[in-house]
Amino acid sequence: MKRHLPAVAVFCLGAVLLTLGIVRGEAQTVLQKAVIICMECIGIG
Amino acid sequence: MARKTLRSQLRLGCQVAFTALSNGYVQGFFKGKIYNSPTKYACVPGLNCYSCPGALGSCPIGSLQAVIGSRKFHVSLYVLGFLMMVGAILGKAVCGFLCPFGLVQDLLHKIPGVKKLRRLPGETYLQWLRYVMLGLLVILLPMVVVDIVGQGSPWFCKYVCPSGTLLGGIPLLAGNPALRSAVGWLFTWKMAILVVILVLSVFLYRPFCRYLCPLGAVYGFFNRFALYRFTLNEEQCTHCGACHKVCGLDIDPSKTPNHSQCIRCGKCLDACPHEAIVSTMARRKKKGETAF
Ligand code: SF4
Ligand code: SF4
Ligand code: SF4
């Protein structure tokens, strides 16, 4: 278990950051970008 | 030999299944439109363009640039947290098993009848380009170069990403005449990058992953301590070089079993005649085993 401690700690920290990101509305920004065709991605914009 | 075939077949099956699953909106390809439902709140682990007509989720690198370049935020806790969670479990195994653009390069490299290259001249320096892509095009430029309303551009998507061109640009332009009429020099530039990478993939194993992919650079950082990692049993390893010889990425796992470029394809595990390289999934408690 001790060998996996860094991975577990990083995973937990990641979960906290992800939650904070959702709370402050970042997921909404991601969705808004992802549901319309991104002109930059396809090489037009 | 049987074990070798089984492992590579399982990996290929996993790559194909995940690519199909995460791009399961088949109507999008016929309509020349993209999927627009709340599943796109979530990122997928690989470099899977959210402008691919079939995409059900969001690309983490595109999402990172979208949040960093937005007026409201300059860092993305959401995407960083997601990458940390995935990286902590799988590390760069994501690249070996779950990325559509990794699959494309793998398939092209299977084309027989050409001399395969181990590396390019200046390989070590070329590999640093991944960090330039990440630091400059994905983070810094979208953050600091903004328009009058404070909005930054996704520089990596716009000027480099061949996954966006292949999975998003080509199918959308094929099915959407209005978009086709808007094509200009930028599309020609991105097509040129795509063609160079696809042709190079036939000769060299995964050139985009080696030199340019910012997402692979992030996952590579986790390889040393991710839950899924390799261990070398020093007592059993004779340093015969069999593992190094089969590695498409020219890694010597007897020296660095958790190299930042290792995509966990497992070829070295099968090639070792002494079973000296072990994954955490198949770890056996043996005396002398050391983790790197
Ligand atoms: S263009 Fe590339 S980096 Fe941008 S969203 Fe598409 S796949 Fe991701
Ligand atoms: S390095 Fe990038 S393109 Fe290659 S498999 Fe990993 S995420 Fe996909
Ligand atoms: S070190 Fe082994 S698992 Fe990693 S890429 Fe090379 S052959 Fe595949």
PDB file of N, CA and C in Angstrom, chain B residues 38-124:
ATOM      1  N   PRO B  38     -25.272  16.994 -22.890  1.00  0.00           N
ATOM      2  CA  PRO B  38     -24.489  17.188 -21.664  1.00  0.00           C
ATOM      3  C   PRO B  38     -23.372  16.163 -21.421  1.00  0.00           C
ATOM      4  N   THR B  39     -23.310  15.078 -22.212  1.00  0.00           N
ATOM      5  CA  THR B  39     -22.179  14.145 -22.004  1.00  0.00           C
ATOM      6  C   THR B  39     -20.861  14.875 -22.242  1.00  0.00           C
ATOM      7  N   LYS B  40     -20.935  15.989 -22.974  1.00  0.00           N
ATOM      8  CA  LYS B  40     -19.702  16.729 -23.289  1.00  0.00           C
ATOM      9  C   LYS B  40     -19.220  17.621 -22.136  1.00  0.00           C
ATOM     10  N   TYR B  41     -19.935  17.576 -21.017  1.00  0.00           N
ATOM     11  CA  TYR B  41     -19.379  18.170 -19.796  1.00  0.00           C
ATOM     12  C   TYR B  41     -18.093  17.413 -19.430  1.00  0.00           C
ATOM     13  N   ALA B  42     -18.104  16.105 -19.714  1.00  0.00           N
ATOM     14  CA  ALA B  42     -17.003  15.239 -19.282  1.00  0.00           C
ATOM     15  C   ALA B  42     -15.910  15.144 -20.328  1.00  0.00           C
ATOM     16  N   CYS B  43     -14.668  15.109 -19.859  1.00  0.00           N
ATOM     17  CA  CYS B  43     -13.540  14.891 -20.768  1.00  0.00           C
ATOM     18  C   CYS B  43     -13.337  13.398 -20.979  1.00  0.00           C
ATOM     19  N   VAL B  44     -12.797  13.043 -22.137  1.00  0.00           N
ATOM     20  CA  VAL B  44     -12.338  11.671 -22.371  1.00  0.00           C
ATOM     21  C   VAL B  44     -10.826  11.658 -22.100  1.00  0.00           C
ATOM     22  N   PRO B  45     -10.241  10.483 -21.849  1.00  0.00           N
ATOM     23  CA  PRO B  45      -8.812  10.504 -21.490  1.00  0.00           C
ATOM     24  C   PRO B  45      -7.869  10.814 -22.644  1.00  0.00           C
ATOM     25  N   GLY B  46      -8.218  10.432 -23.886  1.00  0.00           N
ATOM     26  CA  GLY B  46      -7.283  10.588 -25.006  1.00  0.00           C
ATOM     27  C   GLY B  46      -7.492  11.866 -25.802  1.00  0.00           C
ATOM     28  N   LEU B  47      -6.664  12.020 -26.838  1.00  0.00           N
ATOM     29  CA  LEU B  47      -6.753  13.215 -27.690  1.00  0.00           C
ATOM     30  C   LEU B  47      -7.850  12.981 -28.739  1.00  0.00           C
ATOM     31  N   ASN B  48      -9.083  13.107 -28.283  1.00  0.00           N
ATOM     32  CA  ASN B  48     -10.257  12.823 -29.105  1.00  0.00           C
ATOM     33  C   ASN B  48     -11.015  14.134 -29.325  1.00  0.00           C
ATOM     34  N   CYS B  49     -10.911  14.670 -30.530  1.00  0.00           N
ATOM     35  CA  CYS B  49     -11.437  16.002 -30.789  1.00  0.00           C
ATOM     36  C   CYS B  49     -12.934  16.126 -30.508  1.00  0.00           C
ATOM     37  N   TYR B  50     -13.310  17.183 -29.779  1.00  0.00           N
ATOM     38  CA  TYR B  50     -14.752  17.370 -29.533  1.00  0.00           C
ATOM     39  C   TYR B  50     -15.476  17.891 -30.759  1.00  0.00           C
ATOM     40  N   SER B  51     -14.727  18.243 -31.780  1.00  0.00           N
ATOM     41  CA  SER B  51     -15.375  18.603 -33.041  1.00  0.00           C
ATOM     42  C   SER B  51     -15.420  17.433 -34.016  1.00  0.00           C
ATOM     43  N   CYS B  52     -15.115  16.234 -33.532  1.00  0.00           N
ATOM     44  CA  CYS B  52     -15.356  15.036 -34.353  1.00  0.00           C
ATOM     45  C   CYS B  52     -16.864  14.807 -34.346  1.00  0.00           C
ATOM     46  N   PRO B  53     -17.484  14.581 -35.517  1.00  0.00           N
ATOM     47  CA  PRO B  53     -18.941  14.439 -35.540  1.00  0.00           C
ATOM     48  C   PRO B  53     -19.473  13.353 -34.593  1.00  0.00           C
ATOM     49  N   GLY B  54     -18.686  12.337 -34.335  1.00  0.00           N
ATOM     50  CA  GLY B  54     -19.167  11.255 -33.479  1.00  0.00           C
ATOM     51  C   GLY B  54     -18.877  11.451 -32.001  1.00  0.00           C
ATOM     52  N   ALA B  55     -18.055  12.434 -31.644  1.00  0.00           N
ATOM     53  CA  ALA B  55     -17.559  12.541 -30.259  1.00  0.00           C
ATOM     54  C   ALA B  55     -18.671  12.746 -29.238  1.00  0.00           C
ATOM     55  N   LEU B  56     -18.625  11.924 -28.188  1.00  0.00           N
ATOM     56  CA  LEU B  56     -19.625  12.042 -27.112  1.00  0.00           C
ATOM     57  C   LEU B  56     -19.074  12.812 -25.919  1.00  0.00           C
ATOM     58  N   GLY B  57     -17.749  12.967 -25.870  1.00  0.00           N
ATOM     59  CA  GLY B  57     -17.125  13.668 -24.743  1.00  0.00           C
ATOM     60  C   GLY B  57     -16.184  14.757 -25.241  1.00  0.00           C
ATOM     61  N   SER B  58     -15.463  15.375 -24.313  1.00  0.00           N
ATOM     62  CA  SER B  58     -14.592  16.502 -24.666  1.00  0.00           C
ATOM     63  C   SER B  58     -13.118  16.121 -24.595  1.00  0.00           C
ATOM     64  N   CYS B  59     -12.346  16.739 -25.491  1.00  0.00           N
ATOM     65  CA  CYS B  59     -10.898  16.520 -25.505  1.00  0.00           C
ATOM     66  C   CYS B  59     -10.260  17.304 -24.350  1.00  0.00           C
ATOM     67  N   PRO B  60      -9.434  16.674 -23.534  1.00  0.00           N
ATOM     68  CA  PRO B  60      -8.848  17.398 -22.396  1.00  0.00           C
ATOM     69  C   PRO B  60      -7.956  18.565 -22.805  1.00  0.00           C
ATOM     70  N   ILE B  61      -7.230  18.440 -23.915  1.00  0.00           N
ATOM     71  CA  ILE B  61      -6.338  19.539 -24.328  1.00  0.00           C
ATOM     72  C   ILE B  61      -7.156  20.699 -24.904  1.00  0.00           C
ATOM     73  N   GLY B  62      -8.176  20.384 -25.667  1.00  0.00           N
ATOM     74  CA  GLY B  62      -9.077  21.435 -26.159  1.00  0.00           C
ATOM     75  C   GLY B  62      -9.768  22.123 -24.997  1.00  0.00           C
ATOM     76  N   SER B  63     -10.223  21.336 -24.023  1.00  0.00           N
ATOM     77  CA  SER B  63     -10.933  21.889 -22.860  1.00  0.00           C
ATOM     78  C   SER B  63     -10.008  22.779 -22.033  1.00  0.00           C
ATOM     79  N   LEU B  64      -8.777  22.336 -21.869  1.00  0.00           N
ATOM     80  CA  LEU B  64      -7.804  23.121 -21.106  1.00  0.00           C
ATOM     81  C   LEU B  64      -7.614  24.499 -21.742  1.00  0.00           C
ATOM     82  N   GLN B  65      -7.451  24.512 -23.056  1.00  0.00           N
ATOM     83  CA  GLN B  65      -7.274  25.800 -23.753  1.00  0.00           C
ATOM     84  C   GLN B  65      -8.547  26.636 -23.693  1.00  0.00           C
ATOM     85  N   ALA B  66      -9.706  25.974 -23.774  1.00  0.00           N
ATOM     86  CA  ALA B  66     -10.970  26.715 -23.735  1.00  0.00           C
ATOM     87  C   ALA B  66     -11.138  27.427 -22.396  1.00  0.00           C
ATOM     88  N   VAL B  67     -10.786  26.739 -21.307  1.00  0.00           N
ATOM     89  CA  VAL B  67     -10.960  27.348 -19.980  1.00  0.00           C
ATOM     90  C   VAL B  67      -9.896  28.423 -19.740  1.00  0.00           C
ATOM     91  N   ILE B  68      -8.637  28.092 -20.074  1.00  0.00           N
ATOM     92  CA  ILE B  68      -7.554  29.066 -19.868  1.00  0.00           C
ATOM     93  C   ILE B  68      -7.791  30.334 -20.704  1.00  0.00           C
ATOM     94  N   GLY B  69      -8.314  30.147 -21.902  1.00  0.00           N
ATOM     95  CA  GLY B  69      -8.524  31.288 -22.792  1.00  0.00           C
ATOM     96  C   GLY B  69      -9.842  32.012 -22.568  1.00  0.00           C
ATOM     97  N   SER B  70     -10.658  31.512 -21.646  1.00  0.00           N
ATOM     98  CA  SER B  70     -11.959  32.160 -21.438  1.00  0.00           C
ATOM     99  C   SER B  70     -11.792  33.444 -20.627  1.00  0.00           C
ATOM    100  N   ARG B  71     -12.824  34.268 -20.658  1.00  0.00           N
ATOM    101  CA  ARG B  71     -12.732  35.541 -19.934  1.00  0.00           C
ATOM    102  C   ARG B  71     -12.782  35.333 -18.426  1.00  0.00           C
ATOM    103  N   LYS B  72     -13.468  34.250 -17.993  1.00  0.00           N
ATOM    104  CA  LYS B  72     -13.701  34.053 -16.558  1.00  0.00           C
ATOM    105  C   LYS B  72     -12.522  33.425 -15.814  1.00  0.00           C
ATOM    106  N   PHE B  73     -11.784  32.533 -16.503  1.00  0.00           N
ATOM    107  CA  PHE B  73     -10.751  31.777 -15.778  1.00  0.00           C
ATOM    108  C   PHE B  73      -9.400  31.881 -16.476  1.00  0.00           C
ATOM    109  N   HIS B  74      -8.328  31.702 -15.694  1.00  0.00           N
ATOM    110  CA  HIS B  74      -7.001  31.638 -16.317  1.00  0.00           C
ATOM    111  C   HIS B  74      -6.280  30.340 -16.025  1.00  0.00           C
ATOM    112  N   VAL B  75      -6.814  29.564 -15.086  1.00  0.00           N
ATOM    113  CA  VAL B  75      -6.317  28.200 -14.883  1.00  0.00           C
ATOM    114  C   VAL B  75      -7.529  27.277 -14.883  1.00  0.00           C
ATOM    115  N   SER B  76      -7.291  26.007 -15.213  1.00  0.00           N
ATOM    116  CA  SER B  76      -8.403  25.085 -15.198  1.00  0.00           C
ATOM    117  C   SER B  76      -8.216  24.007 -14.142  1.00  0.00           C
ATOM    118  N   LEU B  77      -8.874  24.191 -13.011  1.00  0.00           N
ATOM    119  CA  LEU B  77      -8.817  23.185 -11.949  1.00  0.00           C
ATOM    120  C   LEU B  77      -9.545  21.926 -12.411  1.00  0.00           C
ATOM    121  N   TYR B  78     -10.582  22.141 -13.182  1.00  0.00           N
ATOM    122  CA  TYR B  78     -11.412  21.026 -13.656  1.00  0.00           C
ATOM    123  C   TYR B  78     -10.594  20.054 -14.516  1.00  0.00           C
ATOM    124  N   VAL B  79      -9.907  20.582 -15.531  1.00  0.00           N
ATOM    125  CA  VAL B  79      -9.151  19.703 -16.425  1.00  0.00           C
ATOM    126  C   VAL B  79      -7.888  19.183 -15.729  1.00  0.00           C
ATOM    127  N   LEU B  80      -7.244  20.046 -14.963  1.00  0.00           N
ATOM    128  CA  LEU B  80      -6.051  19.607 -14.225  1.00  0.00           C
ATOM    129  C   LEU B  80      -6.421  18.462 -13.280  1.00  0.00           C
ATOM    130  N   GLY B  81      -7.511  18.619 -12.561  1.00  0.00           N
ATOM    131  CA  GLY B  81      -7.975  17.568 -11.644  1.00  0.00           C
ATOM    132  C   GLY B  81      -8.281  16.285 -12.385  1.00  0.00           C
ATOM    133  N   PHE B  82      -8.932  16.413 -13.539  1.00  0.00           N
ATOM    134  CA  PHE B  82      -9.252  15.231 -14.347  1.00  0.00           C
ATOM    135  C   PHE B  82      -7.971  14.514 -14.775  1.00  0.00           C
ATOM    136  N   LEU B  83      -7.001  15.280 -15.269  1.00  0.00           N
ATOM    137  CA  LEU B  83      -5.746  14.671 -15.746  1.00  0.00           C
ATOM    138  C   LEU B  83      -4.986  14.012 -14.594  1.00  0.00           C
ATOM    139  N   MET B  84      -5.053  14.626 -13.421  1.00  0.00           N
ATOM    140  CA  MET B  84      -4.374  14.032 -12.259  1.00  0.00           C
ATOM    141  C   MET B  84      -5.033  12.711 -11.859  1.00  0.00           C
ATOM    142  N   MET B  85      -6.352  12.674 -11.912  1.00  0.00           N
ATOM    143  CA  MET B  85      -7.042  11.440 -11.522  1.00  0.00           C
ATOM    144  C   MET B  85      -6.747  10.307 -12.497  1.00  0.00           C
ATOM    145  N   VAL B  86      -6.829  10.617 -13.781  1.00  0.00           N
ATOM    146  CA  VAL B  86      -6.552   9.577 -14.796  1.00  0.00           C
ATOM    147  C   VAL B  86      -5.076   9.181 -14.753  1.00  0.00           C
ATOM    148  N   GLY B  87      -4.202  10.206 -14.680  1.00  0.00           N
ATOM    149  CA  GLY B  87      -2.763   9.950 -14.675  1.00  0.00           C
ATOM    150  C   GLY B  87      -2.334   9.135 -13.464  1.00  0.00           C
ATOM    151  N   ALA B  88      -2.924   9.404 -12.315  1.00  0.00           N
ATOM    152  CA  ALA B  88      -2.543   8.684 -11.095  1.00  0.00           C
ATOM    153  C   ALA B  88      -2.873   7.195 -11.198  1.00  0.00           C
ATOM    154  N   ILE B  89      -3.889   6.860 -11.950  1.00  0.00           N
ATOM    155  CA  ILE B  89      -4.245   5.439 -12.087  1.00  0.00           C
ATOM    156  C   ILE B  89      -3.483   4.790 -13.245  1.00  0.00           C
ATOM    157  N   LEU B  90      -3.537   5.425 -14.419  1.00  0.00           N
ATOM    158  CA  LEU B  90      -3.038   4.763 -15.624  1.00  0.00           C
ATOM    159  C   LEU B  90      -1.704   5.295 -16.148  1.00  0.00           C
ATOM    160  N   GLY B  91      -1.348   6.528 -15.775  1.00  0.00           N
ATOM    161  CA  GLY B  91      -0.160   7.125 -16.391  1.00  0.00           C
ATOM    162  C   GLY B  91      -0.331   7.137 -17.902  1.00  0.00           C
ATOM    163  N   LYS B  92       0.732   6.834 -18.626  1.00  0.00           N
ATOM    164  CA  LYS B  92       0.672   6.919 -20.080  1.00  0.00           C
ATOM    165  C   LYS B  92       0.069   5.654 -20.724  1.00  0.00           C
ATOM    166  N   ALA B  93      -0.463   4.744 -19.890  1.00  0.00           N
ATOM    167  CA  ALA B  93      -1.188   3.597 -20.449  1.00  0.00           C
ATOM    168  C   ALA B  93      -2.406   4.098 -21.233  1.00  0.00           C
ATOM    169  N   VAL B  94      -2.874   5.306 -20.913  1.00  0.00           N
ATOM    170  CA  VAL B  94      -3.955   5.926 -21.694  1.00  0.00           C
ATOM    171  C   VAL B  94      -3.565   5.920 -23.176  1.00  0.00           C
ATOM    172  N   CYS B  95      -2.310   6.275 -23.443  1.00  0.00           N
ATOM    173  CA  CYS B  95      -1.840   6.363 -24.832  1.00  0.00           C
ATOM    174  C   CYS B  95      -1.792   5.001 -25.512  1.00  0.00           C
ATOM    175  N   GLY B  96      -1.495   3.985 -24.751  1.00  0.00           N
ATOM    176  CA  GLY B  96      -1.416   2.643 -25.323  1.00  0.00           C
ATOM    177  C   GLY B  96      -2.774   2.017 -25.556  1.00  0.00           C
ATOM    178  N   PHE B  97      -3.774   2.434 -24.800  1.00  0.00           N
ATOM    179  CA  PHE B  97      -5.053   1.731 -24.823  1.00  0.00           C
ATOM    180  C   PHE B  97      -6.271   2.585 -25.187  1.00  0.00           C
ATOM    181  N   LEU B  98      -6.230   3.891 -24.908  1.00  0.00           N
ATOM    182  CA  LEU B  98      -7.479   4.656 -24.972  1.00  0.00           C
ATOM    183  C   LEU B  98      -7.483   5.858 -25.912  1.00  0.00           C
ATOM    184  N   CYS B  99      -6.427   6.062 -26.686  1.00  0.00           N
ATOM    185  CA  CYS B  99      -6.406   7.269 -27.514  1.00  0.00           C
ATOM    186  C   CYS B  99      -6.612   6.963 -29.000  1.00  0.00           C
ATOM    187  N   PRO B 100      -7.604   7.570 -29.626  1.00  0.00           N
ATOM    188  CA  PRO B 100      -7.867   7.311 -31.050  1.00  0.00           C
ATOM    189  C   PRO B 100      -6.686   7.678 -31.960  1.00  0.00           C
ATOM    190  N   PHE B 101      -6.007   8.761 -31.640  1.00  0.00           N
ATOM    191  CA  PHE B 101      -4.919   9.162 -32.533  1.00  0.00           C
ATOM    192  C   PHE B 101      -3.694   8.256 -32.347  1.00  0.00           C
ATOM    193  N   GLY B 102      -3.575   7.683 -31.175  1.00  0.00           N
ATOM    194  CA  GLY B 102      -2.542   6.661 -30.963  1.00  0.00           C
ATOM    195  C   GLY B 102      -2.853   5.436 -31.807  1.00  0.00           C
ATOM    196  N   LEU B 103      -4.124   5.060 -31.848  1.00  0.00           N
ATOM    197  CA  LEU B 103      -4.548   3.909 -32.656  1.00  0.00           C
ATOM    198  C   LEU B 103      -4.240   4.123 -34.133  1.00  0.00           C
ATOM    199  N   VAL B 104      -4.552   5.312 -34.630  1.00  0.00           N
ATOM    200  CA  VAL B 104      -4.296   5.622 -36.045  1.00  0.00           C
ATOM    201  C   VAL B 104      -2.811   5.412 -36.373  1.00  0.00           C
ATOM    202  N   GLN B 105      -1.957   5.943 -35.502  1.00  0.00           N
ATOM    203  CA  GLN B 105      -0.509   5.810 -35.747  1.00  0.00           C
ATOM    204  C   GLN B 105      -0.066   4.348 -35.643  1.00  0.00           C
ATOM    205  N   ASP B 106      -0.640   3.611 -34.696  1.00  0.00           N
ATOM    206  CA  ASP B 106      -0.301   2.183 -34.555  1.00  0.00           C
ATOM    207  C   ASP B 106      -0.639   1.414 -35.837  1.00  0.00           C
ATOM    208  N   LEU B 107      -1.831   1.687 -36.377  1.00  0.00           N
ATOM    209  CA  LEU B 107      -2.271   0.962 -37.575  1.00  0.00           C
ATOM    210  C   LEU B 107      -1.365   1.272 -38.764  1.00  0.00           C
ATOM    211  N   LEU B 108      -1.008   2.537 -38.908  1.00  0.00           N
ATOM    212  CA  LEU B 108      -0.136   2.910 -40.031  1.00  0.00           C
ATOM    213  C   LEU B 108       1.232   2.252 -39.910  1.00  0.00           C
ATOM    214  N   HIS B 109       1.694   2.111 -38.679  1.00  0.00           N
ATOM    215  CA  HIS B 109       3.022   1.519 -38.498  1.00  0.00           C
ATOM    216  C   HIS B 109       3.033   0.022 -38.818  1.00  0.00           C
ATOM    217  N   LYS B 110       1.853  -0.574 -38.894  1.00  0.00           N
ATOM    218  CA  LYS B 110       1.784  -2.003 -39.240  1.00  0.00           C
ATOM    219  C   LYS B 110       1.998  -2.247 -40.725  1.00  0.00           C
ATOM    220  N   ILE B 111       1.930  -1.185 -41.538  1.00  0.00           N
ATOM    221  CA  ILE B 111       2.109  -1.356 -42.997  1.00  0.00           C
ATOM    222  C   ILE B 111       3.492  -1.967 -43.268  1.00  0.00           C
ATOM    223  N   PRO B 112       3.498  -3.131 -43.933  1.00  0.00           N
ATOM    224  CA  PRO B 112       4.783  -3.815 -44.132  1.00  0.00           C
ATOM    225  C   PRO B 112       5.520  -3.314 -45.379  1.00  0.00           C
ATOM    226  N   GLY B 113       6.732  -3.822 -45.566  1.00  0.00           N
ATOM    227  CA  GLY B 113       7.467  -3.591 -46.809  1.00  0.00           C
ATOM    228  C   GLY B 113       8.304  -2.330 -46.828  1.00  0.00           C
ATOM    229  N   VAL B 114       8.359  -1.602 -45.691  1.00  0.00           N
ATOM    230  CA  VAL B 114       9.230  -0.418 -45.655  1.00  0.00           C
ATOM    231  C   VAL B 114      10.202  -0.567 -44.486  1.00  0.00           C
ATOM    232  N   LYS B 115      11.337   0.090 -44.620  1.00  0.00           N
ATOM    233  CA  LYS B 115      12.329   0.017 -43.553  1.00  0.00           C
ATOM    234  C   LYS B 115      11.854   0.849 -42.360  1.00  0.00           C
ATOM    235  N   LYS B 116      11.772   0.210 -41.211  1.00  0.00           N
ATOM    236  CA  LYS B 116      11.288   0.923 -40.016  1.00  0.00           C
ATOM    237  C   LYS B 116      12.462   1.593 -39.297  1.00  0.00           C
ATOM    238  N   LEU B 117      12.217   2.840 -38.879  1.00  0.00           N
ATOM    239  CA  LEU B 117      13.263   3.588 -38.190  1.00  0.00           C
ATOM    240  C   LEU B 117      13.094   3.444 -36.682  1.00  0.00           C
ATOM    241  N   ARG B 118      14.190   3.404 -35.954  1.00  0.00           N
ATOM    242  CA  ARG B 118      14.123   3.341 -34.486  1.00  0.00           C
ATOM    243  C   ARG B 118      13.922   4.733 -33.897  1.00  0.00           C
ATOM    244  N   ARG B 119      14.562   5.711 -34.487  1.00  0.00           N
ATOM    245  CA  ARG B 119      14.517   7.080 -33.985  1.00  0.00           C
ATOM    246  C   ARG B 119      14.946   8.036 -35.092  1.00  0.00           C
ATOM    247  N   LEU B 120      14.712   9.313 -34.893  1.00  0.00           N
ATOM    248  CA  LEU B 120      15.173  10.319 -35.862  1.00  0.00           C
ATOM    249  C   LEU B 120      16.448  10.970 -35.342  1.00  0.00           C
ATOM    250  N   PRO B 121      17.258  11.540 -36.219  1.00  0.00           N
ATOM    251  CA  PRO B 121      18.426  12.277 -35.733  1.00  0.00           C
ATOM    252  C   PRO B 121      17.954  13.433 -34.830  1.00  0.00           C
ATOM    253  N   GLY B 122      18.630  13.637 -33.726  1.00  0.00           N
ATOM    254  CA  GLY B 122      18.226  14.712 -32.791  1.00  0.00           C
ATOM    255  C   GLY B 122      17.013  14.330 -31.972  1.00  0.00           C
ATOM    256  N   GLU B 123      16.777  13.036 -31.836  1.00  0.00           N
ATOM    257  CA  GLU B 123      15.606  12.510 -31.106  1.00  0.00           C
ATOM    258  C   GLU B 123      15.404  13.169 -29.725  1.00  0.00           C
ATOM    259  N   THR B 124      16.476  13.255 -28.969  1.00  0.00           N
ATOM    260  CA  THR B 124      16.357  13.782 -27.600  1.00  0.00           C
ATOM    261  C   THR B 124      15.818  15.203 -27.609  1.00  0.00           C
TER     262      THR B 124
END
